[in-house]
Short mmCIF file of N, CA and C in Angstrom, two decimals:
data_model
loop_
_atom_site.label_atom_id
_atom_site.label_comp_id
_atom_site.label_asym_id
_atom_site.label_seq_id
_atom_site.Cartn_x
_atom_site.Cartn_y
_atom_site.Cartn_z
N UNK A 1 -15.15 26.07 27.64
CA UNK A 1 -14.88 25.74 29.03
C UNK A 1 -16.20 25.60 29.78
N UNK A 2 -16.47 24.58 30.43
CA UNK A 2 -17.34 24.22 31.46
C UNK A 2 -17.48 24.67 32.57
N UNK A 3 -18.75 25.68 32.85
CA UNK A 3 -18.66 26.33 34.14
C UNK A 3 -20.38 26.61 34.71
N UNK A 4 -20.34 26.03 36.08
CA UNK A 4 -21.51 25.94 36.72
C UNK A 4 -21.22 26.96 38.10
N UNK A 5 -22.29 27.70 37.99
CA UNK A 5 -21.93 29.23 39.17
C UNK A 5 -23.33 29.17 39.82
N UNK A 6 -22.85 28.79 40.73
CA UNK A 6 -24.19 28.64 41.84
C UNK A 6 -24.51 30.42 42.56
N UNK A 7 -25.47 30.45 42.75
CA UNK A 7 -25.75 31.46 44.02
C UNK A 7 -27.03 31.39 44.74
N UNK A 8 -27.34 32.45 45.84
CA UNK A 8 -28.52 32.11 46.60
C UNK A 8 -28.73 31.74 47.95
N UNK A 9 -27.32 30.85 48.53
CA UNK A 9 -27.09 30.84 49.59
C UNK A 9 -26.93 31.73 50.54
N UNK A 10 -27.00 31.26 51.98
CA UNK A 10 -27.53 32.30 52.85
C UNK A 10 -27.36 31.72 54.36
N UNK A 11 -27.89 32.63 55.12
CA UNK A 11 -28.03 32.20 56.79
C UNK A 11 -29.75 32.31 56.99
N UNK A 12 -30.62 31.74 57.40
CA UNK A 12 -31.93 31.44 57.56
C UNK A 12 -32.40 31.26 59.09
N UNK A 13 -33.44 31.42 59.36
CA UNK A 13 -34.51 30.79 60.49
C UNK A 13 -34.91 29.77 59.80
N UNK A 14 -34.93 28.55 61.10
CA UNK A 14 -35.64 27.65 60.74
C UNK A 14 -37.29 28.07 60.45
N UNK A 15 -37.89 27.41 59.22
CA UNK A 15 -39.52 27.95 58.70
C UNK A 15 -39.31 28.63 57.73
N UNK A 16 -37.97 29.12 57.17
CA UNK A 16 -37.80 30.33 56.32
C UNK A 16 -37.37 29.44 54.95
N UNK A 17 -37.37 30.19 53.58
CA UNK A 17 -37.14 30.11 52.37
C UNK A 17 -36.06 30.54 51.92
N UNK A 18 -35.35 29.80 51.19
CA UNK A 18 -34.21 30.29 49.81
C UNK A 18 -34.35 29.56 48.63
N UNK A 19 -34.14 30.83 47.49
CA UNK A 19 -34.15 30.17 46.36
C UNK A 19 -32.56 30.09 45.76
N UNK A 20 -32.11 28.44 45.54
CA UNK A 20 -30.47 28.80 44.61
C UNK A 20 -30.75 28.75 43.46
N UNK A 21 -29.90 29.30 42.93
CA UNK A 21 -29.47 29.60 41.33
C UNK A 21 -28.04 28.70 41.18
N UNK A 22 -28.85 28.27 39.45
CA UNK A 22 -27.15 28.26 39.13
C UNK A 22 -27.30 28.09 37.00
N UNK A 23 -26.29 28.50 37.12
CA UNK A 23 -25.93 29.18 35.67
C UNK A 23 -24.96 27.95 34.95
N UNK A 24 -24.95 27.59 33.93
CA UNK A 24 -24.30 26.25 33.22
C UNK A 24 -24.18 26.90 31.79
N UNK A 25 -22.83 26.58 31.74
CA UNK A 25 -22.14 27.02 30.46
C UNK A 25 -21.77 26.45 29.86
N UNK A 26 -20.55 26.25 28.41
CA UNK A 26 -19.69 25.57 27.76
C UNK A 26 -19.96 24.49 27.59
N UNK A 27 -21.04 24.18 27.57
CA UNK A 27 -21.49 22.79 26.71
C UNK A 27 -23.10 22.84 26.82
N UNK A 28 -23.85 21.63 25.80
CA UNK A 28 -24.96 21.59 25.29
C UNK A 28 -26.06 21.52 26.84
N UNK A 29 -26.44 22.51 27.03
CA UNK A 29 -27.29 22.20 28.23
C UNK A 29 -28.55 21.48 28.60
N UNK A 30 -29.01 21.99 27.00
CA UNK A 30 -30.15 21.32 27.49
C UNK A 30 -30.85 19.99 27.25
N UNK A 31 -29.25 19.01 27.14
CA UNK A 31 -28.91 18.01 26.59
C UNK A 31 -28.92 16.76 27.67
N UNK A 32 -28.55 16.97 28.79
CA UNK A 32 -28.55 16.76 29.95
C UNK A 32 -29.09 16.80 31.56
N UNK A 33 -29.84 15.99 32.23
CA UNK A 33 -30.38 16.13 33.30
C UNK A 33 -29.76 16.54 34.63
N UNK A 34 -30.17 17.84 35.32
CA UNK A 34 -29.54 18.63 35.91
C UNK A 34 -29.87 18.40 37.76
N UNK A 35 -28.92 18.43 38.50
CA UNK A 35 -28.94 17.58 39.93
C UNK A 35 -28.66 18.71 40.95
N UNK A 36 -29.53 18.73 42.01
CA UNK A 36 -28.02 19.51 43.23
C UNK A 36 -28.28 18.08 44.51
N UNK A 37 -27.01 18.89 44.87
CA UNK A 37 -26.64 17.99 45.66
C UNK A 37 -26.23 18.94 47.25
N UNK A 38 -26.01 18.33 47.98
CA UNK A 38 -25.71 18.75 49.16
C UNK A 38 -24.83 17.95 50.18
N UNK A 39 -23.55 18.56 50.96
CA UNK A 39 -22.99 18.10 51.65
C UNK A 39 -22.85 18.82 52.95
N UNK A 40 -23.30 18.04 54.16
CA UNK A 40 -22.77 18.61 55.53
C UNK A 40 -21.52 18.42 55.85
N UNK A 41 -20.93 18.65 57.11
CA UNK A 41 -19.48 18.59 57.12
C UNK A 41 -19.68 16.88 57.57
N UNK A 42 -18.68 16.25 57.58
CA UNK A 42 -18.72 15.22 58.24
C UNK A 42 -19.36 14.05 57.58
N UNK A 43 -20.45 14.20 56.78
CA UNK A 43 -21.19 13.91 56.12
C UNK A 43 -20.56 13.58 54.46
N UNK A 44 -21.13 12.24 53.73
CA UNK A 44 -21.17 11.88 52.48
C UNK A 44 -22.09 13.64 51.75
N UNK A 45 -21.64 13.63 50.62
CA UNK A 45 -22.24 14.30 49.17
C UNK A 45 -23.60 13.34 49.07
N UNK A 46 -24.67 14.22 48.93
CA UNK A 46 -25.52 13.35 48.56
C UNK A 46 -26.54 14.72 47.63
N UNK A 47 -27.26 13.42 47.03
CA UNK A 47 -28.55 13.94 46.06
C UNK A 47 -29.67 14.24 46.72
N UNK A 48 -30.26 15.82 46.39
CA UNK A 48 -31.43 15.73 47.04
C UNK A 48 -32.44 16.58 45.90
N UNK A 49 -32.36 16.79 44.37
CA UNK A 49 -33.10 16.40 43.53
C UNK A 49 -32.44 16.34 41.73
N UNK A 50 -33.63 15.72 41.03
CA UNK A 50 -32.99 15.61 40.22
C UNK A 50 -34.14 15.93 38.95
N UNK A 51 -33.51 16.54 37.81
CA UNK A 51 -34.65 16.70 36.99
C UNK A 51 -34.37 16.68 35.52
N UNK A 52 -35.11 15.89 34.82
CA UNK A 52 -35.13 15.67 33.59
C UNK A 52 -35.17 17.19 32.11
N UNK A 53 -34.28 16.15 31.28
CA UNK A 53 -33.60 17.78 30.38
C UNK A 53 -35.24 18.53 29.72
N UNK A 54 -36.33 17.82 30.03
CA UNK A 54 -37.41 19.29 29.67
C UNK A 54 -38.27 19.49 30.87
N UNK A 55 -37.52 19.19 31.97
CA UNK A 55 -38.26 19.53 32.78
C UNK A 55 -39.54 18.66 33.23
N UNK A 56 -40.01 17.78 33.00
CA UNK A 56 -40.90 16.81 33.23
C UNK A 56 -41.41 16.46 34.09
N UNK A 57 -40.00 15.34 34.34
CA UNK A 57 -39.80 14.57 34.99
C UNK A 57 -38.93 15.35 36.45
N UNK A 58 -39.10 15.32 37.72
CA UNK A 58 -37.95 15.12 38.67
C UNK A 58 -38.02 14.55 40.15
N UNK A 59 -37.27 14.12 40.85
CA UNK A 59 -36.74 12.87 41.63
C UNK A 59 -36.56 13.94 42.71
N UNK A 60 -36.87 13.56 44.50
CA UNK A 60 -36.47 14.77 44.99
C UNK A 60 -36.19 13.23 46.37
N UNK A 61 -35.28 13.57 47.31
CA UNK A 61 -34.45 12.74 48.30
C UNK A 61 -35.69 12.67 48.79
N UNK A 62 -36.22 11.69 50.03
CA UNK A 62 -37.29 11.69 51.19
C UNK A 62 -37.24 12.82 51.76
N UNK A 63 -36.14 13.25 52.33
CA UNK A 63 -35.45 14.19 53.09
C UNK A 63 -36.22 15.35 52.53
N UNK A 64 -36.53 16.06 51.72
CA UNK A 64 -36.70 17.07 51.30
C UNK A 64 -38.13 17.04 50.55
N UNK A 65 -38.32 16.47 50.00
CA UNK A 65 -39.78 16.01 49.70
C UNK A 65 -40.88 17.09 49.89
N UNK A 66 -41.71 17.43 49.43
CA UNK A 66 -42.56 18.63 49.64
C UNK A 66 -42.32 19.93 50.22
N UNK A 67 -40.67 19.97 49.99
CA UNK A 67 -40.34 21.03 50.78
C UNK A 67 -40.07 21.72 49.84
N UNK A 68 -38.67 20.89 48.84
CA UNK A 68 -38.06 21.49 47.95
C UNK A 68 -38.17 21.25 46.34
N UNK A 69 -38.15 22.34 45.26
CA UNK A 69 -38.35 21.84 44.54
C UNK A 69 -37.75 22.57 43.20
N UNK A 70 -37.29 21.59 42.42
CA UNK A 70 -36.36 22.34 41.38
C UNK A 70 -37.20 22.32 40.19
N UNK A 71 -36.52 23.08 39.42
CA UNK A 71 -36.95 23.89 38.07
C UNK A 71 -35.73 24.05 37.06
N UNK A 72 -35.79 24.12 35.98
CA UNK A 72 -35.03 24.90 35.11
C UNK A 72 -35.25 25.42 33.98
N UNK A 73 -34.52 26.16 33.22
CA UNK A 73 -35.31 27.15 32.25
C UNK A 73 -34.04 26.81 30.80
N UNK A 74 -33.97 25.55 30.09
CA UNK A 74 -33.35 25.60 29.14
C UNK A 74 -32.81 27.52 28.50
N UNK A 75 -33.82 28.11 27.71
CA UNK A 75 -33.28 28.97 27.53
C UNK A 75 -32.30 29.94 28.00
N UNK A 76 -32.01 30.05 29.39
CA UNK A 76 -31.66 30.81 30.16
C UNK A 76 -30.21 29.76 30.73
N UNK A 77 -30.24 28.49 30.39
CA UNK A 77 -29.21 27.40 31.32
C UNK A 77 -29.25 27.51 32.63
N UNK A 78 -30.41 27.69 32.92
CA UNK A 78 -30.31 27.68 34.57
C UNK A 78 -31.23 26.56 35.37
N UNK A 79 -31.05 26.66 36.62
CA UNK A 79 -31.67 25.25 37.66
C UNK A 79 -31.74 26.25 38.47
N UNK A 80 -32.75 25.65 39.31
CA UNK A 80 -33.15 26.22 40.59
C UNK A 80 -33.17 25.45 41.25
N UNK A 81 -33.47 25.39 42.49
CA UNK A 81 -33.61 24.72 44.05
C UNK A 81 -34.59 25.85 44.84
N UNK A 82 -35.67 25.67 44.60
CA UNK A 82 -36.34 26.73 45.62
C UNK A 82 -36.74 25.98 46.95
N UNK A 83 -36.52 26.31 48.15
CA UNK A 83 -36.39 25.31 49.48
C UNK A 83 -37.55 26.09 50.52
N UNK A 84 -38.35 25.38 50.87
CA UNK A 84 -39.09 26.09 51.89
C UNK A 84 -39.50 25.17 53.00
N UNK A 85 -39.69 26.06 53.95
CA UNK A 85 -39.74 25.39 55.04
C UNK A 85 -38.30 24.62 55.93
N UNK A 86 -37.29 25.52 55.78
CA UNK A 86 -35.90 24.91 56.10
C UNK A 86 -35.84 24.62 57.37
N UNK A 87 -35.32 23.54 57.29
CA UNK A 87 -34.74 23.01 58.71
C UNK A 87 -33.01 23.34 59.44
N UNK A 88 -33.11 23.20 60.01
CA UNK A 88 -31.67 23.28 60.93
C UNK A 88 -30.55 22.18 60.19
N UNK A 89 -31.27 21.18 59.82
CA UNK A 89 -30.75 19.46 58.86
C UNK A 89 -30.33 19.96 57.79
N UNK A 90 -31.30 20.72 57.26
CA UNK A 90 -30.61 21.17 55.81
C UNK A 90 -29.56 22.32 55.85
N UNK A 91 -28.79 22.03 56.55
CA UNK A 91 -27.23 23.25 56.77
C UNK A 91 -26.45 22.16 56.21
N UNK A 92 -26.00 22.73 55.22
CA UNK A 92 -24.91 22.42 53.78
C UNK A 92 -24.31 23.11 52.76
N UNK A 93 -23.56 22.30 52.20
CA UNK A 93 -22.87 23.34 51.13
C UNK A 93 -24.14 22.31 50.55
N UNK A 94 -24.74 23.38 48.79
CA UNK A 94 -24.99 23.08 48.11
C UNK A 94 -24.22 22.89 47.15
N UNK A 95 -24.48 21.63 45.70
CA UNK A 95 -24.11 22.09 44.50
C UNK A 95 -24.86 21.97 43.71
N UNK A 96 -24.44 22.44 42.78
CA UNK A 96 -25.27 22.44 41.11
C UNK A 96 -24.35 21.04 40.03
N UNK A 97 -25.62 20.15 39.54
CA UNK A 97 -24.48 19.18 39.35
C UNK A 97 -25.07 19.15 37.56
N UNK A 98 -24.76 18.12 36.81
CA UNK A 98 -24.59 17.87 35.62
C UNK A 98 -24.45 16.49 35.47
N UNK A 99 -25.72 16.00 35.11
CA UNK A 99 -25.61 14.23 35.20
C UNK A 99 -24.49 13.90 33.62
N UNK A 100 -24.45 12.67 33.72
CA UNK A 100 -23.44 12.11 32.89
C UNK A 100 -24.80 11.63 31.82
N UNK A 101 -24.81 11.61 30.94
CA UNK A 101 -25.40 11.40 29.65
C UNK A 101 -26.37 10.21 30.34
N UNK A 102 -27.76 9.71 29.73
CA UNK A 102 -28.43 9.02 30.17
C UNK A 102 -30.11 9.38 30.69
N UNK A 103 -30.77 8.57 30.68
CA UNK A 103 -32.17 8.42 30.79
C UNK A 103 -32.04 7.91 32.68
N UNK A 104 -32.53 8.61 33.55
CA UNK A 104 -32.40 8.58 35.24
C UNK A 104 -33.97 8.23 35.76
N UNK A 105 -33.86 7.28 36.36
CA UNK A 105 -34.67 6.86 37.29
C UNK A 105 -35.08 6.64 38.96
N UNK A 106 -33.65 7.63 39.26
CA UNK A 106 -33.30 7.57 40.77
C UNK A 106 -32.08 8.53 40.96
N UNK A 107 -32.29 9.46 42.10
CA UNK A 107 -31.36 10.47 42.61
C UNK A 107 -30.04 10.20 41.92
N UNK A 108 -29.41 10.76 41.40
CA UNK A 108 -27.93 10.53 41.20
C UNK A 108 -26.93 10.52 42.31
N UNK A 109 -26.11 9.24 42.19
CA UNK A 109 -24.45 9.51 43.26
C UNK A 109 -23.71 10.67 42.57
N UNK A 110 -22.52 10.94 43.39
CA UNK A 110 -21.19 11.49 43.14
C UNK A 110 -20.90 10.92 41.51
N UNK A 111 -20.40 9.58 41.65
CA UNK A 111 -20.04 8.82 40.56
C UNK A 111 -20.96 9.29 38.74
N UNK A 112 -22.81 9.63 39.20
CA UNK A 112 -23.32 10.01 38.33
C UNK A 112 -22.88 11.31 37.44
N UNK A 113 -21.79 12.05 38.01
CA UNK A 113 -22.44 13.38 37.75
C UNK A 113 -21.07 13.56 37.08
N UNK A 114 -21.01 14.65 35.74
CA UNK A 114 -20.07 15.32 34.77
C UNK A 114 -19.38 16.46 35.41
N UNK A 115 -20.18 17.26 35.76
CA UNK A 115 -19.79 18.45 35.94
C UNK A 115 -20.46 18.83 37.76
N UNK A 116 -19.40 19.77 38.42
CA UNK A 116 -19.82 20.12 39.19
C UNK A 116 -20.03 21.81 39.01
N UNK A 117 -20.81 22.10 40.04
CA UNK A 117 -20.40 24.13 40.22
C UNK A 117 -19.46 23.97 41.87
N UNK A 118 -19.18 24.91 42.10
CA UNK A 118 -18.31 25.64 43.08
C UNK A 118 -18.97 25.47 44.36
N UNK A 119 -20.58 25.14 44.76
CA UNK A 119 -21.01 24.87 45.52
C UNK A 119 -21.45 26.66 46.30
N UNK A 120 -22.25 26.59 47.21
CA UNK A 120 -22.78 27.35 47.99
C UNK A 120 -23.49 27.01 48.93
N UNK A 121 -23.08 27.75 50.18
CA UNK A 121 -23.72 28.15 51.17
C UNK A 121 -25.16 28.21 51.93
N UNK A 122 -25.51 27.27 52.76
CA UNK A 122 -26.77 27.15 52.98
C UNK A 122 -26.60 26.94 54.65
N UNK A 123 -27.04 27.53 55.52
CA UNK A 123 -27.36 27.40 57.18
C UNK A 123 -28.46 28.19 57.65
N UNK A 124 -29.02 27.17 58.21
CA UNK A 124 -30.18 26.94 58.60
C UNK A 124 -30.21 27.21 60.01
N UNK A 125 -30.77 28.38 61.01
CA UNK A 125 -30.64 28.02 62.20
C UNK A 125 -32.03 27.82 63.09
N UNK A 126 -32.06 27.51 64.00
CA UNK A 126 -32.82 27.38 65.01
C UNK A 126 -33.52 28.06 65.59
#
């Protein structure tokens, strides 16, 4: 069974840091290039980075760009999102995503992605 368990989320000052976690199970992990994504209310799902299965390579939105930056640790099946410098903008659910098989050259859509996690918690205030 396929299961992605995010955590890490939080309530913040704007200027302040969080790091998410997320944990990926029941299938070959480190087989696959690993995404989060983020949705405000009101707002489309969108990509804001993306990173290649050894870690290499990764893709991060304009939006977030020198702010944020992911990692992952094959051995362990995990991704990170470490975020600094948060803005008030970046209040969203996060997720932890699971690209669909393939060699990526640009943020992944909705449509890209296999697997989701459960999403978490991110607000940012002022």
């Amino acid at each position: 069974q396929v299961e992605l368990v995010e955590s890490g989320g939080g309530s913040v000052q704007a200027g302040g840091s969080l790091t998410l976690s997320c944990v990926a199970s029941g299938y070959t992990y480190g087989a696959y290039w690993m995404a989060w994504f983020r949705q405000a209310p009101g707002k489309e799902r969108e990509g804001v980075a993306l990173i290649a299965t050894r870690g290499i390579l990764a893709y991060y939105a304009d939006s977030v760009k020198g702010r944020f930056t992911i990692s992952r640790d094959n051995a362990k099946q995990t991704v990170n999102l470490q975020m600094n410098s948060l803005k008030p903008e970046d209040t969203a659910m996060y997720y932890c995503a699971t690209a669909k098989d393939g060699y990526w050259t640009r943020l992944l859509t909705p449509d890209d992605v296999q697997y989701w996690g459960q999403g978490t918690q991110v607000t940012v205030s002022s």
